[in-house]
C-alpha atoms as an extended CHARMM CRD file, in Angstrom:
* protein
*
       158  EXT
         1         1  MET       CA            -16.4140000000      -20.0070000000       55.2040000000  PROA      1               0.0000000000
         2         2  ASN       CA            -18.6130000000      -22.7920000000       53.9880000000  PROA      2               0.0000000000
         3         3  SER       CA            -18.2580000000      -23.7290000000       50.3220000000  PROA      3               0.0000000000
         4         4  SER       CA            -22.0440000000      -23.8070000000       49.9640000000  PROA      4               0.0000000000
         5         5  SER       CA            -22.3090000000      -20.1240000000       50.9020000000  PROA      5               0.0000000000
         6         6  GLN       CA            -19.9670000000      -18.9460000000       48.1490000000  PROA      6               0.0000000000
         7         7  ALA       CA            -21.3370000000      -17.6760000000       44.9020000000  PROA      7               0.0000000000
         8         8  PRO       CA            -21.0530000000      -20.1400000000       42.0490000000  PROA      8               0.0000000000
         9         9  LYS       CA            -18.1160000000      -19.5180000000       39.7550000000  PROA      9               0.0000000000
        10        10  ALA       CA            -18.8080000000      -18.3350000000       36.2570000000  PROA      10              0.0000000000
        11        11  SER       CA            -18.9370000000      -20.9960000000       33.6490000000  PROA      11              0.0000000000
        12        12  ARG       CA            -15.6490000000      -21.5500000000       31.9170000000  PROA      12              0.0000000000
        13        13  HSD       CA            -17.4520000000      -22.2890000000       28.6900000000  PROA      13              0.0000000000
        14        14  ARG       CA            -17.6850000000      -19.2270000000       26.5260000000  PROA      14              0.0000000000
        15        15  ALA       CA            -19.5030000000      -18.7080000000       23.2840000000  PROA      15              0.0000000000
        16        16  LYS       CA            -17.2020000000      -19.4870000000       20.4130000000  PROA      16              0.0000000000
        17        17  PHE       CA            -16.7650000000      -16.5080000000       18.1140000000  PROA      17              0.0000000000
        18        18  PRO       CA            -14.8010000000      -16.6370000000       14.8910000000  PROA      18              0.0000000000
        19        19  GLU       CA            -11.2870000000      -15.3470000000       15.3650000000  PROA      19              0.0000000000
        20        20  VAL       CA            -10.6370000000      -12.0980000000       13.5420000000  PROA      20              0.0000000000
        21        21  SER       CA             -6.9700000000      -11.4730000000       12.9980000000  PROA      21              0.0000000000
        22        22  PHE       CA             -6.2620000000       -8.1180000000       11.3810000000  PROA      22              0.0000000000
        23        23  ASP       CA             -2.5170000000       -8.1720000000       11.7750000000  PROA      23              0.0000000000
        24        24  ILE       CA             -1.3870000000       -5.7410000000        9.0950000000  PROA      24              0.0000000000
        25        25  LEU       CA              0.9120000000       -3.9310000000       11.5460000000  PROA      25              0.0000000000
        26        26  ASN       CA              2.7440000000       -7.0810000000       12.6260000000  PROA      26              0.0000000000
        27        27  SER       CA              6.0730000000       -7.3560000000       10.8190000000  PROA      27              0.0000000000
        28        28  ARG       CA              6.7910000000      -10.9200000000       11.9660000000  PROA      28              0.0000000000
        29        29  GLY       CA              5.4350000000      -14.1330000000       10.5600000000  PROA      29              0.0000000000
        30        30  ARG       CA              4.0470000000      -15.1810000000        7.2340000000  PROA      30              0.0000000000
        31        31  LEU       CA              1.3280000000      -13.8430000000        4.9740000000  PROA      31              0.0000000000
        32        32  GLY       CA             -0.5960000000      -15.8640000000        2.3970000000  PROA      32              0.0000000000
        33        33  ARG       CA             -1.5220000000      -14.7590000000       -1.1130000000  PROA      33              0.0000000000
        34        34  VAL       CA             -5.1420000000      -13.7980000000       -0.4610000000  PROA      34              0.0000000000
        35        35  ARG       CA             -4.3300000000      -11.7070000000        2.6200000000  PROA      35              0.0000000000
        36        36  PHE       CA             -1.4050000000      -10.1230000000        0.7780000000  PROA      36              0.0000000000
        37        37  LEU       CA             -3.7000000000       -9.0470000000       -2.0520000000  PROA      37              0.0000000000
        38        38  THR       CA             -6.4320000000       -7.9040000000        0.3570000000  PROA      38              0.0000000000
        39        39  TYR       CA             -4.0530000000       -5.8530000000        2.5100000000  PROA      39              0.0000000000
        40        40  SER       CA             -2.3910000000       -4.3710000000       -0.5840000000  PROA      40              0.0000000000
        41        41  LEU       CA             -5.7320000000       -3.3080000000       -2.0170000000  PROA      41              0.0000000000
        42        42  MET       CA             -6.7900000000       -1.8540000000        1.3560000000  PROA      42              0.0000000000
        43        43  ILE       CA             -3.6680000000        0.2860000000        1.4780000000  PROA      43              0.0000000000
        44        44  LEU       CA             -4.0860000000        1.3350000000       -2.1620000000  PROA      44              0.0000000000
        45        45  THR       CA             -7.7700000000        2.1940000000       -1.6890000000  PROA      45              0.0000000000
        46        46  ILE       CA             -7.2320000000        4.2780000000        1.4430000000  PROA      46              0.0000000000
        47        47  TRP       CA             -4.2190000000        6.0560000000       -0.0670000000  PROA      47              0.0000000000
        48        48  SER       CA             -6.1320000000        6.7740000000       -3.3000000000  PROA      48              0.0000000000
        49        49  ALA       CA             -9.2200000000        8.0390000000       -1.4670000000  PROA      49              0.0000000000
        50        50  LEU       CA             -7.1420000000       10.3810000000        0.6880000000  PROA      50              0.0000000000
        51        51  GLY       CA             -5.2530000000       11.5490000000       -2.3910000000  PROA      51              0.0000000000
        52        52  ALA       CA             -8.4980000000       12.2440000000       -4.2580000000  PROA      52              0.0000000000
        53        53  ALA       CA             -9.9200000000       14.1420000000       -1.2790000000  PROA      53              0.0000000000
        54        54  SER       CA             -6.6750000000       16.0980000000       -1.0330000000  PROA      54              0.0000000000
        55        55  ASN       CA             -6.8910000000       17.0160000000       -4.7190000000  PROA      55              0.0000000000
        56        56  VAL       CA            -10.4650000000       18.2540000000       -4.3500000000  PROA      56              0.0000000000
        57        57  ILE       CA             -9.5570000000       20.3600000000       -1.3180000000  PROA      57              0.0000000000
        58        58  TRP       CA             -6.4400000000       21.5720000000       -3.1610000000  PROA      58              0.0000000000
        59        59  GLU       CA             -8.5630000000       22.8180000000       -6.0740000000  PROA      59              0.0000000000
        60        60  LEU       CA            -11.0880000000       24.5460000000       -3.8170000000  PROA      60              0.0000000000
        61        61  TYR       CA             -8.7850000000       26.0750000000       -1.2190000000  PROA      61              0.0000000000
        62        62  TYR       CA             -5.3430000000       26.2110000000       -2.8470000000  PROA      62              0.0000000000
        63        63  HSD       CA             -4.1810000000       29.4540000000       -1.2510000000  PROA      63              0.0000000000
        64        64  ASP       CA             -5.3280000000       28.5030000000        2.2420000000  PROA      64              0.0000000000
        65        65  TRP       CA             -4.3260000000       24.8540000000        2.5180000000  PROA      65              0.0000000000
        66        66  HSD       CA             -1.6060000000       24.0380000000       -0.0310000000  PROA      66              0.0000000000
        67        67  ASP       CA              1.2100000000       23.5590000000        2.5190000000  PROA      67              0.0000000000
        68        68  ALA       CA             -0.8670000000       21.4670000000        4.9160000000  PROA      68              0.0000000000
        69        69  LEU       CA             -2.2500000000       19.2820000000        2.1240000000  PROA      69              0.0000000000
        70        70  GLY       CA              1.1980000000       18.6590000000        0.6890000000  PROA      70              0.0000000000
        71        71  LEU       CA              2.6140000000       17.6870000000        4.0760000000  PROA      71              0.0000000000
        72        72  GLY       CA             -0.4460000000       15.5770000000        4.8320000000  PROA      72              0.0000000000
        73        73  MET       CA             -0.0650000000       13.5810000000        1.6220000000  PROA      73              0.0000000000
        74        74  ILE       CA              3.6410000000       13.0930000000        2.2890000000  PROA      74              0.0000000000
        75        75  PHE       CA              2.7320000000       11.7160000000        5.7260000000  PROA      75              0.0000000000
        76        76  VAL       CA              0.0400000000        9.4270000000        4.2760000000  PROA      76              0.0000000000
        77        77  SER       CA              2.4260000000        8.2180000000        1.5540000000  PROA      77              0.0000000000
        78        78  VAL       CA              5.1470000000        7.4040000000        4.0870000000  PROA      78              0.0000000000
        79        79  ILE       CA              2.6740000000        5.4040000000        6.1990000000  PROA      79              0.0000000000
        80        80  ALA       CA              1.3830000000        3.5680000000        3.1060000000  PROA      80              0.0000000000
        81        81  SER       CA              4.9770000000        2.7770000000        2.0940000000  PROA      81              0.0000000000
        82        82  VAL       CA              5.8510000000        1.4170000000        5.5390000000  PROA      82              0.0000000000
        83        83  LEU       CA              2.7240000000       -0.7640000000        5.5440000000  PROA      83              0.0000000000
        84        84  GLY       CA              3.5950000000       -1.9620000000        2.0350000000  PROA      84              0.0000000000
        85        85  ILE       CA              7.1010000000       -2.9040000000        3.1520000000  PROA      85              0.0000000000
        86        86  ILE       CA              5.6780000000       -4.7930000000        6.1360000000  PROA      86              0.0000000000
        87        87  ILE       CA              3.2310000000       -6.8740000000        4.1070000000  PROA      87              0.0000000000
        88        88  CYS       CA              5.7640000000       -7.5470000000        1.3210000000  PROA      88              0.0000000000
        89        89  THR       CA              8.3040000000       -8.6990000000        3.9020000000  PROA      89              0.0000000000
        90        90  ARG       CA              5.7530000000      -11.0470000000        5.4580000000  PROA      90              0.0000000000
        91        91  ARG       CA              4.8370000000      -12.3840000000        2.0240000000  PROA      91              0.0000000000
        92        92  LEU       CA              8.5200000000      -13.0240000000        1.2910000000  PROA      92              0.0000000000
        93        93  ASN       CA              8.7540000000      -14.8000000000        4.6510000000  PROA      93              0.0000000000
        94        94  ASP       CA              6.0400000000      -17.1540000000        3.3980000000  PROA      94              0.0000000000
        95        95  PHE       CA              8.5060000000      -18.2490000000        0.6640000000  PROA      95              0.0000000000
        96        96  ASN       CA             11.1640000000      -18.7610000000        3.3590000000  PROA      96              0.0000000000
        97        97  ALA       CA             12.9620000000      -15.6860000000        1.9750000000  PROA      97              0.0000000000
        98        98  SER       CA             14.3200000000      -12.8350000000        4.0530000000  PROA      98              0.0000000000
        99        99  GLY       CA             12.7770000000       -9.3750000000        3.9680000000  PROA      99              0.0000000000
       100       100  TRP       CA             16.0690000000       -8.1270000000        2.5510000000  PROA      100             0.0000000000
       101       101  TRP       CA             14.8450000000       -9.4080000000       -0.8140000000  PROA      101             0.0000000000
       102       102  MET       CA             12.6850000000       -6.2600000000       -0.8080000000  PROA      102             0.0000000000
       103       103  LEU       CA             15.7630000000       -4.4340000000       -2.1330000000  PROA      103             0.0000000000
       104       104  ILE       CA             15.2280000000       -6.1580000000       -5.4770000000  PROA      104             0.0000000000
       105       105  PHE       CA             12.0940000000       -4.0240000000       -5.8830000000  PROA      105             0.0000000000
       106       106  PHE       CA             14.3720000000       -1.0810000000       -6.6660000000  PROA      106             0.0000000000
       107       107  VAL       CA             15.3440000000       -2.7470000000       -9.9600000000  PROA      107             0.0000000000
       108       108  PRO       CA             12.5970000000       -1.4930000000      -12.3130000000  PROA      108             0.0000000000
       109       109  ILE       CA             12.5190000000       -4.5070000000      -14.6670000000  PROA      109             0.0000000000
       110       110  VAL       CA             12.4250000000       -7.0130000000      -11.8050000000  PROA      110             0.0000000000
       111       111  MET       CA              9.6740000000       -5.3270000000       -9.7680000000  PROA      111             0.0000000000
       112       112  PRO       CA              6.6670000000       -6.4710000000      -11.8790000000  PROA      112             0.0000000000
       113       113  VAL       CA              8.0140000000      -10.0290000000      -11.9830000000  PROA      113             0.0000000000
       114       114  MET       CA              8.4490000000      -10.0690000000       -8.1970000000  PROA      114             0.0000000000
       115       115  LEU       CA              4.9310000000       -8.7270000000       -7.6770000000  PROA      115             0.0000000000
       116       116  LEU       CA              3.5060000000      -11.4510000000       -9.9140000000  PROA      116             0.0000000000
       117       117  LEU       CA              5.4910000000      -14.0910000000       -8.0290000000  PROA      117             0.0000000000
       118       118  MET       CA              4.2260000000      -12.7380000000       -4.7160000000  PROA      118             0.0000000000
       119       119  LEU       CA              0.6440000000      -12.8620000000       -5.9690000000  PROA      119             0.0000000000
       120       120  PHE       CA              0.6620000000      -16.3020000000       -7.5820000000  PROA      120             0.0000000000
       121       121  MET       CA              3.4500000000      -18.4000000000       -6.0660000000  PROA      121             0.0000000000
       122       122  PRO       CA              2.3140000000      -20.5030000000       -3.1020000000  PROA      122             0.0000000000
       123       123  GLY       CA              4.2550000000      -20.2330000000        0.1240000000  PROA      123             0.0000000000
       124       124  THR       CA              6.3140000000      -22.9120000000        1.8120000000  PROA      124             0.0000000000
       125       125  ARG       CA              4.2070000000      -25.8610000000        2.9710000000  PROA      125             0.0000000000
       126       126  GLY       CA              4.2930000000      -26.3440000000        6.7050000000  PROA      126             0.0000000000
       127       127  GLU       CA              6.6460000000      -24.5390000000        9.0260000000  PROA      127             0.0000000000
       128       128  ASN       CA              9.6990000000      -22.6200000000        7.8100000000  PROA      128             0.0000000000
       129       129  ARG       CA             12.3340000000      -20.4880000000        9.5440000000  PROA      129             0.0000000000
       130       130  PHE       CA              9.8720000000      -17.5840000000        9.8350000000  PROA      130             0.0000000000
       131       131  GLY       CA              7.2240000000      -19.5390000000       11.6900000000  PROA      131             0.0000000000
       132       132  PRO       CA              4.2430000000      -21.7790000000       11.1390000000  PROA      132             0.0000000000
       133       133  ARG       CA              2.1620000000      -21.7220000000        8.0070000000  PROA      133             0.0000000000
       134       134  ALA       CA              0.0890000000      -18.5650000000        7.4810000000  PROA      134             0.0000000000
       135       135  ILE       CA             -3.3150000000      -18.6990000000        9.1640000000  PROA      135             0.0000000000
       136       136  GLU       CA             -6.3140000000      -19.7680000000        7.1550000000  PROA      136             0.0000000000
       137       137  ASN       CA             -8.3270000000      -16.9410000000        5.6590000000  PROA      137             0.0000000000
       138       138  ALA       CA            -11.5210000000      -16.0540000000        7.4530000000  PROA      138             0.0000000000
       139       139  THR       CA            -14.6950000000      -15.0760000000        5.6390000000  PROA      139             0.0000000000
       140       140  TRP       CA            -14.0210000000      -11.3680000000        6.2200000000  PROA      140             0.0000000000
       141       141  VAL       CA            -10.8320000000      -11.6240000000        4.1360000000  PROA      141             0.0000000000
       142       142  TYR       CA            -12.7170000000      -12.9490000000        1.1070000000  PROA      142             0.0000000000
       143       143  VAL       CA            -15.5730000000      -10.4580000000        1.5630000000  PROA      143             0.0000000000
       144       144  SER       CA            -13.0810000000       -7.5870000000        1.8700000000  PROA      144             0.0000000000
       145       145  LEU       CA            -11.2250000000       -8.7460000000       -1.2260000000  PROA      145             0.0000000000
       146       146  PHE       CA            -14.4700000000       -8.9580000000       -3.2050000000  PROA      146             0.0000000000
       147       147  LEU       CA            -15.5710000000       -5.4840000000       -2.0700000000  PROA      147             0.0000000000
       148       148  LEU       CA            -12.1700000000       -3.9500000000       -2.7890000000  PROA      148             0.0000000000
       149       149  CYS       CA            -12.0430000000       -5.5110000000       -6.2760000000  PROA      149             0.0000000000
       150       150  THR       CA            -15.5670000000       -4.2780000000       -6.9710000000  PROA      150             0.0000000000
       151       151  LEU       CA            -14.6320000000       -0.7840000000       -5.7900000000  PROA      151             0.0000000000
       152       152  LEU       CA            -11.4850000000       -0.8550000000       -7.9280000000  PROA      152             0.0000000000
       153       153  LEU       CA            -13.4360000000       -1.8960000000      -11.0290000000  PROA      153             0.0000000000
       154       154  PHE       CA            -16.0040000000        0.8290000000      -10.3320000000  PROA      154             0.0000000000
       155       155  ALA       CA            -13.2700000000        3.4540000000       -9.9200000000  PROA      155             0.0000000000
       156       156  ILE       CA            -11.5660000000        2.3810000000      -13.1510000000  PROA      156             0.0000000000
       157       157  SER       CA            -14.8460000000        2.6140000000      -15.0740000000  PROA      157             0.0000000000
       158       158  LEU       CA            -15.3710000000        6.2640000000      -14.0870000000  PROA      158             0.0000000000
């Protein structure tokens, strides 16, 4: 077959779109402070909204749905806890600390201090034993954080 009779190949140049990396389910790697706060607030907001909806349904239809609502909230709470463990482990990895340090969260006095450290302490510069530096935050991370903080302030003011 003659090369001139073949259809031209598609251009290898593609439009460059910003990379969106929503990797909340990935338990490996590192997580920076802003993403940690954003993911934490996402989990808290979704869990709170489902809990509020469950309470409303509980009040309206207690006799019909009380078992299903209780089991549903247990399921949602377990999923929120697993996601919380994943993002806390990744944040600890950013300090070059193992996820086993999560066990210190069971000490009540230490837990608030650890949360403050995770929110304000910068991670290891450059590469550490858990991988390269956490990816730079895209615009959607900052927009999400702003919206979640606004929603949280609105909910508190009610």
